[in-house]
Amino acid sequence: MTNLAFLESELDESPGHSPLFQVIPVPLEETVSYGGGTARGPAAIIAASQQLERWDGVSEPLTAGIGTSPAVDCSGEIGTIYSRIEAAVRQAVEQKAIPVVLGGEHSVSLAPIRVLAKTAPGPIGIIQLDAHADLRDSFEGSPYSHACVMRRALEECGCSLMQFGVRALSREEVDYRREKRIAHLDGRALHGLKLDNFSLPATFPKNIYLTLDVDGLDPSVIGATGTPVPGGPGWYQTLTFIERAVAGRRVLGFDVVELAPRAGDHGSDFAAAQLVYSVMGIIARNFDR
């Protein structure tokens, strides 16, 4: 795992205030079911971030402050790993920073959601970018598989959920989503759809956790992921959705997961790093310290 900090090449040595964002690398690869490599995802994102421009097209998010924690130790059984992730997230929250978890496989998301569900001033709504619903009760013998993470979050933490970009799901997940009345804008529905006026239902919680699986984007944007699925949203459609979805709400944390770096594909690594930074920008521009 790299010892670099996220965007270290551009960070000021003395920002003058505590960072708004705390990046937490979590190189977990326990339950991947197709292509591997997610353990290398956090290091690849941080390495690629050294090539980012300070200006994200609208503002300079790094002026809000970006800290980077040591990588979480992902050895041992999953319960122990979750405890370590939760400790790192809890430390960020205690320091008044927004935790930014870099995976690693998607199962890492349960840990920050657990922490924030306990510390948030009210109910939490999860906004999920993903090609897959991740709502199975169990997958390949594990209830904590990456394919089950959103179901565990809903059942353990009582969160609301909005899914964006889903285009590969099982009959079990279709039925569960219908039973729980989970809001969604699936990949097929997004084709040609403009989202400039999109808004979440008024009843959706004001406290938000964003979980961004890079396979939610079309593979033409990020192809280096374990299970790429054609027909996903493009770059600007995705950013517009996120910007509109969090308008008037408070983002308590977010993650970017499931990058599986591959030799020669610097574009996917860079796009994942840019996604992290662009989402930081969306949050920082709407954040009132």
Short mmCIF file of C-alpha atoms in Angstrom, two decimals:
data_model
loop_
_atom_site.label_atom_id
_atom_site.label_comp_id
_atom_site.label_asym_id
_atom_site.label_seq_id
_atom_site.Cartn_x
_atom_site.Cartn_y
_atom_site.Cartn_z
CA MET A 1 0.00 0.00 0.00
CA THR A 2 1.34 3.42 -0.92
CA ASN A 3 2.39 5.87 1.82
CA LEU A 4 1.30 8.81 -0.29
CA ALA A 5 -1.57 11.02 0.81
CA PHE A 6 -4.49 11.71 -1.50
CA LEU A 7 -3.51 14.63 -3.78
CA GLU A 8 -0.31 15.02 -1.77
CA SER A 9 1.40 16.69 -4.73
CA GLU A 10 -0.97 19.66 -4.39
CA LEU A 11 -1.70 19.87 -0.67
CA ASP A 12 -0.54 22.94 1.20
CA GLU A 13 1.76 22.08 4.08
CA SER A 14 -0.18 24.31 6.50
CA PRO A 15 -3.84 24.56 5.44
CA GLY A 16 -4.70 26.62 8.54
CA HIS A 17 -7.66 24.49 9.63
CA SER A 18 -8.55 20.88 10.22
CA PRO A 19 -9.40 18.99 7.02
CA LEU A 20 -13.01 18.69 5.92
CA PHE A 21 -12.27 15.28 4.35
CA GLN A 22 -10.41 12.30 5.82
CA VAL A 23 -9.47 9.66 3.25
CA ILE A 24 -9.40 6.12 4.68
CA PRO A 25 -7.85 3.45 2.40
CA VAL A 26 -9.37 -0.02 2.90
CA PRO A 27 -7.67 -2.58 0.60
CA LEU A 28 -10.19 -5.37 1.23
CA GLU A 29 -10.57 -8.29 -1.16
CA GLU A 30 -12.42 -11.14 0.54
CA THR A 31 -15.60 -11.98 -1.40
CA VAL A 32 -15.01 -10.85 -4.99
CA SER A 33 -16.85 -13.22 -7.31
CA TYR A 34 -15.47 -12.53 -10.80
CA GLY A 35 -12.40 -10.44 -11.58
CA GLY A 36 -10.00 -9.75 -8.70
CA GLY A 37 -7.73 -6.85 -7.83
CA THR A 38 -9.78 -4.67 -5.48
CA ALA A 39 -7.07 -4.90 -2.80
CA ARG A 40 -4.93 -2.69 -5.06
CA GLY A 41 -7.71 -0.15 -5.60
CA PRO A 42 -6.98 2.35 -2.81
CA ALA A 43 -3.28 2.60 -3.65
CA ALA A 44 -4.06 3.07 -7.35
CA ILE A 45 -6.57 5.84 -6.61
CA ILE A 46 -4.14 7.65 -4.30
CA ALA A 47 -1.28 7.29 -6.80
CA ALA A 48 -3.48 8.61 -9.63
CA SER A 49 -4.62 11.52 -7.46
CA GLN A 50 -1.09 12.95 -7.68
CA GLN A 51 -1.91 13.83 -11.31
CA LEU A 52 -5.17 15.66 -10.56
CA GLU A 53 -5.53 19.38 -11.11
CA ARG A 54 -6.49 21.50 -8.09
CA TRP A 55 -9.38 23.00 -10.09
CA ASP A 56 -12.20 20.48 -10.54
CA GLY A 57 -14.00 22.53 -13.18
CA VAL A 58 -15.99 24.56 -10.66
CA SER A 59 -13.81 25.10 -7.57
CA GLU A 60 -10.71 23.91 -5.68
CA PRO A 61 -12.02 21.31 -3.21
CA LEU A 62 -8.59 20.78 -1.63
CA THR A 63 -8.84 24.21 0.01
CA ALA A 64 -11.38 22.62 2.35
CA GLY A 65 -8.59 20.35 3.58
CA ILE A 66 -7.93 16.68 2.78
CA GLY A 67 -6.27 14.33 5.25
CA THR A 68 -5.25 10.72 4.61
CA SER A 69 -5.23 7.98 7.24
CA PRO A 70 -2.97 4.91 7.21
CA ALA A 71 -4.45 1.99 5.28
CA VAL A 72 -6.72 -0.22 7.38
CA ASP A 73 -5.27 -3.66 8.11
CA CYS A 74 -7.50 -6.08 6.18
CA SER A 75 -6.04 -9.32 7.52
CA GLY A 76 -8.09 -11.70 9.67
CA GLU A 77 -11.79 -12.48 9.74
CA ILE A 78 -14.40 -10.06 8.45
CA GLY A 79 -15.75 -9.05 11.87
CA THR A 80 -12.29 -7.95 12.98
CA ILE A 81 -11.75 -6.05 9.73
CA TYR A 82 -15.08 -4.24 10.16
CA SER A 83 -14.05 -3.24 13.69
CA ARG A 84 -10.83 -1.70 12.35
CA ILE A 85 -12.68 0.20 9.62
CA GLU A 86 -15.26 1.42 12.13
CA ALA A 87 -12.49 2.68 14.43
CA ALA A 88 -10.90 4.68 11.60
CA VAL A 89 -14.25 6.15 10.58
CA ARG A 90 -15.13 6.97 14.18
CA GLN A 91 -11.83 8.81 14.59
CA ALA A 92 -12.56 10.91 11.50
CA VAL A 93 -16.04 11.76 12.78
CA GLU A 94 -14.65 12.74 16.20
CA GLN A 95 -12.27 15.10 14.39
CA LYS A 96 -15.25 16.71 12.62
CA ALA A 97 -14.09 15.37 9.24
CA ILE A 98 -16.15 13.68 6.54
CA PRO A 99 -14.86 10.10 6.13
CA VAL A 100 -13.98 9.14 2.55
CA VAL A 101 -13.46 5.38 2.37
CA LEU A 102 -11.50 4.00 -0.58
CA GLY A 103 -12.10 0.31 -1.34
CA GLY A 104 -11.51 -2.37 -1.78
CA GLU A 105 -14.60 -4.46 -2.43
CA HIS A 106 -18.07 -3.08 -1.78
CA SER A 107 -18.56 -4.95 1.49
CA VAL A 108 -16.39 -2.27 3.16
CA SER A 109 -19.33 0.16 3.02
CA LEU A 110 -21.20 -1.50 5.87
CA ALA A 111 -18.63 -0.32 8.43
CA PRO A 112 -18.91 3.46 7.84
CA ILE A 113 -22.69 3.18 7.52
CA ARG A 114 -22.82 1.48 10.93
CA VAL A 115 -20.81 4.28 12.54
CA LEU A 116 -22.69 7.13 10.90
CA ALA A 117 -26.09 5.59 11.64
CA LYS A 118 -25.16 5.81 15.34
CA THR A 119 -23.62 9.29 15.28
CA ALA A 120 -25.91 11.10 12.81
CA PRO A 121 -28.34 13.72 14.16
CA GLY A 122 -31.22 11.87 12.48
CA PRO A 123 -32.07 9.08 10.02
CA ILE A 124 -29.62 8.33 7.20
CA GLY A 125 -30.40 7.92 3.52
CA ILE A 126 -27.98 5.94 1.36
CA ILE A 127 -27.46 6.97 -2.26
CA GLN A 128 -25.91 4.09 -4.20
CA LEU A 129 -24.22 4.26 -7.60
CA ASP A 130 -23.88 0.67 -8.80
CA ALA A 131 -24.43 -1.69 -11.71
CA HIS A 132 -25.68 -4.24 -9.17
CA ALA A 133 -28.37 -3.98 -6.50
CA ASP A 134 -26.28 -5.72 -3.78
CA LEU A 135 -29.50 -6.75 -2.04
CA ARG A 136 -29.01 -10.53 -1.78
CA ASP A 137 -29.53 -12.09 1.61
CA SER A 138 -26.46 -14.30 1.13
CA PHE A 139 -24.06 -14.94 -1.73
CA GLU A 140 -21.63 -17.83 -2.11
CA GLY A 141 -22.25 -18.74 1.51
CA SER A 142 -21.62 -15.31 3.03
CA PRO A 143 -24.19 -12.79 4.30
CA TYR A 144 -21.37 -10.21 4.26
CA SER A 145 -20.50 -10.62 0.59
CA HIS A 146 -20.15 -7.55 -1.59
CA ALA A 147 -23.42 -8.74 -3.20
CA CYS A 148 -25.27 -8.36 0.14
CA VAL A 149 -23.90 -5.08 1.48
CA MET A 150 -26.94 -2.88 0.88
CA ARG A 151 -29.31 -5.44 2.37
CA ARG A 152 -27.16 -5.68 5.49
CA ALA A 153 -27.09 -1.89 5.76
CA LEU A 154 -30.87 -1.64 5.51
CA GLU A 155 -31.49 -4.45 7.99
CA GLU A 156 -28.84 -3.47 10.54
CA CYS A 157 -29.11 0.31 10.38
CA GLY A 158 -32.67 1.02 9.24
CA CYS A 159 -31.50 3.36 6.47
CA SER A 160 -33.44 4.51 3.43
CA LEU A 161 -31.94 3.74 0.00
CA MET A 162 -31.88 5.31 -3.46
CA GLN A 163 -30.20 3.23 -6.21
CA PHE A 164 -28.78 4.77 -9.39
CA GLY A 165 -27.53 2.95 -12.49
CA VAL A 166 -28.48 -0.64 -11.55
CA ARG A 167 -28.69 -2.95 -14.55
CA ALA A 168 -27.82 -6.41 -13.23
CA LEU A 169 -29.92 -7.91 -10.45
CA SER A 170 -31.47 -11.20 -9.42
CA ARG A 171 -35.14 -12.12 -9.07
CA GLU A 172 -34.61 -12.17 -5.30
CA GLU A 173 -33.39 -8.57 -5.43
CA VAL A 174 -36.25 -7.44 -7.67
CA ASP A 175 -38.75 -8.86 -5.18
CA TYR A 176 -36.93 -7.41 -2.16
CA ARG A 177 -36.68 -3.99 -3.75
CA ARG A 178 -40.41 -4.04 -4.51
CA GLU A 179 -41.28 -5.26 -1.01
CA LYS A 180 -39.22 -2.52 0.65
CA ARG A 181 -40.25 0.14 -1.88
CA ILE A 182 -36.65 1.06 -2.57
CA ALA A 183 -36.30 4.11 -4.81
CA HIS A 184 -34.29 3.56 -7.99
CA LEU A 185 -33.28 4.97 -11.36
CA ASP A 186 -31.97 1.94 -13.23
CA GLY A 187 -29.58 1.96 -16.16
CA ARG A 188 -32.26 1.43 -18.80
CA ALA A 189 -34.38 4.29 -17.46
CA LEU A 190 -31.36 6.62 -17.57
CA HIS A 191 -30.80 6.25 -21.31
CA GLY A 192 -31.21 9.75 -22.77
CA LEU A 193 -32.61 11.10 -19.50
CA LYS A 194 -31.64 14.61 -18.42
CA LEU A 195 -31.29 15.00 -14.67
CA ASP A 196 -30.93 18.77 -14.34
CA ASN A 197 -34.23 18.99 -12.45
CA PHE A 198 -33.96 15.73 -10.51
CA SER A 199 -34.69 15.76 -6.80
CA LEU A 200 -35.07 13.08 -4.17
CA PRO A 201 -38.49 12.54 -2.58
CA ALA A 202 -39.20 15.09 0.13
CA THR A 203 -39.46 12.24 2.65
CA PHE A 204 -35.92 11.01 1.95
CA PRO A 205 -33.61 11.65 4.94
CA LYS A 206 -31.58 14.86 5.08
CA ASN A 207 -28.44 13.05 6.26
CA ILE A 208 -26.77 11.27 3.33
CA TYR A 209 -24.18 8.56 2.85
CA LEU A 210 -22.93 8.11 -0.72
CA THR A 211 -21.66 4.70 -1.78
CA LEU A 212 -20.11 4.80 -5.24
CA ASP A 213 -19.22 1.50 -6.88
CA VAL A 214 -17.15 2.34 -9.94
CA ASP A 215 -18.93 -0.38 -11.94
CA GLY A 216 -22.01 1.82 -11.71
CA LEU A 217 -20.47 4.02 -14.38
CA ASP A 218 -20.46 2.74 -17.93
CA PRO A 219 -17.35 0.60 -18.64
CA SER A 220 -16.31 3.18 -21.24
CA VAL A 221 -15.62 5.50 -18.29
CA ILE A 222 -14.12 3.00 -15.83
CA GLY A 223 -13.48 -0.48 -17.15
CA ALA A 224 -11.07 -1.73 -14.47
CA THR A 225 -13.55 -3.34 -12.12
CA GLY A 226 -14.39 -6.90 -11.19
CA THR A 227 -17.79 -7.15 -12.88
CA PRO A 228 -18.23 -4.49 -15.57
CA VAL A 229 -21.75 -4.22 -17.01
CA PRO A 230 -22.58 -2.36 -20.25
CA GLY A 231 -25.23 0.33 -20.44
CA GLY A 232 -24.33 2.48 -17.45
CA PRO A 233 -24.54 6.25 -16.98
CA GLY A 234 -21.81 8.50 -18.30
CA TRP A 235 -19.53 10.85 -16.40
CA TYR A 236 -21.51 14.07 -16.43
CA GLN A 237 -24.88 12.35 -16.02
CA THR A 238 -23.53 10.71 -12.87
CA LEU A 239 -22.11 13.92 -11.41
CA THR A 240 -25.33 15.78 -12.20
CA PHE A 241 -27.32 13.09 -10.40
CA ILE A 242 -25.09 13.28 -7.32
CA GLU A 243 -25.18 17.08 -7.27
CA ARG A 244 -28.96 17.16 -7.58
CA ALA A 245 -29.50 14.31 -5.11
CA VAL A 246 -27.53 15.94 -2.29
CA ALA A 247 -28.83 19.48 -2.86
CA GLY A 248 -30.27 20.77 0.41
CA ARG A 249 -28.96 17.74 2.29
CA ARG A 250 -25.86 17.01 4.37
CA VAL A 251 -23.40 14.35 3.23
CA LEU A 252 -21.93 12.65 6.29
CA GLY A 253 -19.53 10.40 4.40
CA PHE A 254 -18.91 8.57 1.16
CA ASP A 255 -16.96 5.74 -0.37
CA VAL A 256 -15.58 4.82 -3.79
CA VAL A 257 -15.18 1.07 -4.17
CA GLU A 258 -14.51 -1.84 -6.53
CA LEU A 259 -11.68 -0.38 -8.62
CA ALA A 260 -9.58 -3.37 -9.72
CA PRO A 261 -6.50 -1.85 -11.38
CA ARG A 262 -5.12 -3.54 -14.45
CA ALA A 263 -1.79 -3.11 -16.20
CA GLY A 264 -1.74 -0.32 -18.75
CA ASP A 265 -5.16 1.11 -17.84
CA HIS A 266 -4.18 4.38 -16.19
CA GLY A 267 -7.45 5.91 -17.37
CA SER A 268 -9.60 3.90 -14.96
CA ASP A 269 -7.37 4.73 -11.99
CA PHE A 270 -7.39 8.41 -12.88
CA ALA A 271 -11.16 8.47 -13.42
CA ALA A 272 -11.71 6.89 -10.00
CA ALA A 273 -9.44 9.49 -8.37
CA GLN A 274 -11.24 12.25 -10.25
CA LEU A 275 -14.58 10.85 -9.06
CA VAL A 276 -13.38 11.08 -5.45
CA TYR A 277 -12.20 14.65 -5.95
CA SER A 278 -15.28 15.76 -7.90
CA VAL A 279 -17.59 14.44 -5.18
CA MET A 280 -15.47 16.25 -2.59
CA GLY A 281 -16.10 19.39 -4.63
CA ILE A 282 -19.87 18.87 -4.70
CA ILE A 283 -19.88 18.39 -0.93
CA ALA A 284 -17.51 21.26 -0.12
CA ARG A 285 -19.48 23.74 -2.20
CA ASN A 286 -22.60 22.94 -0.18
CA PHE A 287 -20.98 22.59 3.23
CA ASP A 288 -21.37 25.12 6.02
CA ARG A 289 -18.75 24.69 8.73
#
